[in-house]
mmCIF file of C-alpha atoms in Angstrom:
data_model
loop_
_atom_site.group_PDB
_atom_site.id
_atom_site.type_symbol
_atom_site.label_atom_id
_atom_site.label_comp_id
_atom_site.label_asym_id
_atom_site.label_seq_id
_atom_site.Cartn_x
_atom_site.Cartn_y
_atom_site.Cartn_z
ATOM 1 C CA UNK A 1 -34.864 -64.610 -139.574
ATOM 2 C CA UNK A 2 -31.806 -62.416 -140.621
ATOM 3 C CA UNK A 3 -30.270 -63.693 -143.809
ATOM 4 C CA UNK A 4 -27.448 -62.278 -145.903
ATOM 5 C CA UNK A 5 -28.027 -62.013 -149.407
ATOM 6 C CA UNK A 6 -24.927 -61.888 -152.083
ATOM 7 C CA UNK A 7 -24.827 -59.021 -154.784
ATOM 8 C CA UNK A 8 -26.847 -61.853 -157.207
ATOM 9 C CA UNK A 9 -29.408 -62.033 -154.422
ATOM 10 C CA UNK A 10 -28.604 -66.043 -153.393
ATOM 11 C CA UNK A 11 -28.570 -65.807 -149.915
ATOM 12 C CA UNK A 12 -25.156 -66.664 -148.550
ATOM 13 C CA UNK A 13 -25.726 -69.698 -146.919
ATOM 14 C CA UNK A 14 -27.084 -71.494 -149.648
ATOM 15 C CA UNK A 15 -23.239 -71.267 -151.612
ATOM 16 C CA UNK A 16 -21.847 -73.102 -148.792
ATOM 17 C CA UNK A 17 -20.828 -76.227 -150.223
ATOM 18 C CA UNK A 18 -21.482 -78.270 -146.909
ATOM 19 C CA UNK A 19 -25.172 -76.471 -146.916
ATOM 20 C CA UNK A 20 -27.482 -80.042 -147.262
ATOM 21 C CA UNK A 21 -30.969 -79.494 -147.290
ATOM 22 C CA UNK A 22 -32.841 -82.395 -145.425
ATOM 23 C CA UNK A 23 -36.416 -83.205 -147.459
ATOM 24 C CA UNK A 24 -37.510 -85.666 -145.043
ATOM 25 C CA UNK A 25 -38.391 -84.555 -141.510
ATOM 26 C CA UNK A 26 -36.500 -86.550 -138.552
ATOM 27 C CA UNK A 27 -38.311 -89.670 -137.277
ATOM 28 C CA UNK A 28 -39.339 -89.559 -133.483
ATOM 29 C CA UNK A 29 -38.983 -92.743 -131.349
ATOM 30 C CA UNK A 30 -41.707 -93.364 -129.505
ATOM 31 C CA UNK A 31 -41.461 -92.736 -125.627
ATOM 32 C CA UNK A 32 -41.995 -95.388 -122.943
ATOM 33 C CA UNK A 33 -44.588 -94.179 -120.043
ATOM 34 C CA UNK A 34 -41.487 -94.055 -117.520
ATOM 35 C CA UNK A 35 -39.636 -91.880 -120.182
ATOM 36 C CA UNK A 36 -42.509 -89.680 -121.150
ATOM 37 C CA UNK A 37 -43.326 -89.053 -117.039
ATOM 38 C CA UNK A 38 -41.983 -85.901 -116.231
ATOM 39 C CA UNK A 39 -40.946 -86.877 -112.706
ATOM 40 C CA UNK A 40 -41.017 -89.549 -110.253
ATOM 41 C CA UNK A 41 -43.764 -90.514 -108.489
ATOM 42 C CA UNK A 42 -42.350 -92.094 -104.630
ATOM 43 C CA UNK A 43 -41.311 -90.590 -101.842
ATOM 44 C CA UNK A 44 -39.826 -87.455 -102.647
ATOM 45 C CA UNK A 45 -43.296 -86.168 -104.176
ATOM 46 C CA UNK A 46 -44.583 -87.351 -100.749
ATOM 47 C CA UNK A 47 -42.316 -85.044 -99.311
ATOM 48 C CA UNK A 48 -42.750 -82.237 -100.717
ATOM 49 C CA UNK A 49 -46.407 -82.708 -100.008
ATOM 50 C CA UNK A 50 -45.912 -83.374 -96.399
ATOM 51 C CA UNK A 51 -43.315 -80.340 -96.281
ATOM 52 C CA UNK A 52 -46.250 -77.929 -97.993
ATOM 53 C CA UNK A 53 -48.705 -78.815 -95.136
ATOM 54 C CA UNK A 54 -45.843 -78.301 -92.141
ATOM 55 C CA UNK A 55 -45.142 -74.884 -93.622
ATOM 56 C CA UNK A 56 -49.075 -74.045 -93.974
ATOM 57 C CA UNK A 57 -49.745 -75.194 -90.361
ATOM 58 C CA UNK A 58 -46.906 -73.101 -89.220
ATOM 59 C CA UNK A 59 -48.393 -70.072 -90.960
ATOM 60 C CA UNK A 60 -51.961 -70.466 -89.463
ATOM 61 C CA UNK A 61 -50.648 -70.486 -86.082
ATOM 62 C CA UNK A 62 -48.353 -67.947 -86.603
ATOM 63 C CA UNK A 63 -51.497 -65.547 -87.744
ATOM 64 C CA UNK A 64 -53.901 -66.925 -84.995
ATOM 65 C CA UNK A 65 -50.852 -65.826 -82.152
ATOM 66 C CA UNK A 66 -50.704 -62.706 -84.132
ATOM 67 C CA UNK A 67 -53.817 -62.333 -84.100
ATOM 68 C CA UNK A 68 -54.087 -63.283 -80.247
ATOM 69 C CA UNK A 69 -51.612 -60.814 -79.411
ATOM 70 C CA UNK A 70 -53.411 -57.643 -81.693
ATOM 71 C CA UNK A 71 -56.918 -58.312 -80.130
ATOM 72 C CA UNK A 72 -58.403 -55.289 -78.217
ATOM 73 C CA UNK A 73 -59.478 -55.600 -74.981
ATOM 74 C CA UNK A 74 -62.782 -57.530 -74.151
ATOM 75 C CA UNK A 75 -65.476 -54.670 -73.124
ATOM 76 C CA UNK A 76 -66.084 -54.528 -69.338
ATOM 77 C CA UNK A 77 -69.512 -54.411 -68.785
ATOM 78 C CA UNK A 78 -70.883 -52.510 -65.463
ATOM 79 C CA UNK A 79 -73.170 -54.689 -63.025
ATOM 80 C CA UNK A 80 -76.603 -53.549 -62.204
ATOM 81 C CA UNK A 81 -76.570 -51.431 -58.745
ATOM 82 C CA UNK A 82 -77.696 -53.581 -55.916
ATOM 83 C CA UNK A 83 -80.863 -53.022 -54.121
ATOM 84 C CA UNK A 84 -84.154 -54.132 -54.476
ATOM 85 C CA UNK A 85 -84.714 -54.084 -58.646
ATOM 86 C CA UNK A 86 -88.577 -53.369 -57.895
ATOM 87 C CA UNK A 87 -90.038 -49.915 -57.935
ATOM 88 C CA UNK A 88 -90.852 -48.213 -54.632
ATOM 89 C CA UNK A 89 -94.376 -47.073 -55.968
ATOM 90 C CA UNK A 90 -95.819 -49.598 -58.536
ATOM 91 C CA UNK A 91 -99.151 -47.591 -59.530
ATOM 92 C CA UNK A 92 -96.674 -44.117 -60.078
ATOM 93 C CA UNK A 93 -96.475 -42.657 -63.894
ATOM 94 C CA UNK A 94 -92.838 -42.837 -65.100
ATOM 95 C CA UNK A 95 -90.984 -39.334 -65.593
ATOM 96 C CA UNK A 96 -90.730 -37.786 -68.529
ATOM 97 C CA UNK A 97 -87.112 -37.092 -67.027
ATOM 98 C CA UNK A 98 -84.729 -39.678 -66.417
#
């Protein structure tokens, strides 16, 4: 706290004559539970939680289209050649080739 002090060293507000000191601290009325409540509870609470949800489903589908739309494309992959799948010569070593 800044305070001004006088050449005797009184600090200046104390010479003001209207300067009243209070000794006894102010009495608090007790608050009612609708005064204490910091809001209402009803349908504008109700609101804002239905609002909240609207605006959070809007963002998930807006990220699963996004999503959608940045996707590579799904691998191709090749069929097996037709023709018989069997080997012409079951009793013949495999190659060491391929």
């Amino acid at each position: 706290m800044n305070t001004r002090i006088d050449d005797r060293g009184t600090p200046t507000h104390l010479q003001d004559p209207n300067f009243t000191r209070s000794t006894t601290p102010p009495v608090e009325k007790p608050l009612t539970p609708t005064d204490a409540r910091q809001g209402e509870k009803g349908k504008p609470v109700f609101m804002v939680l239905v609002a909240g949800l609207l605006l959070a489903m809007v963002a998930w589908g807006a990220a699963e289209w996004y999503g959608q739309a940045t996707e590579p494309p799904a691998e191709q992959t090749a069929s097996p050649p037709a023709g018989p799948t069997t080997p012409a010569n079951p009793n013949a070593a495999p190659s060491s080739n391929p």
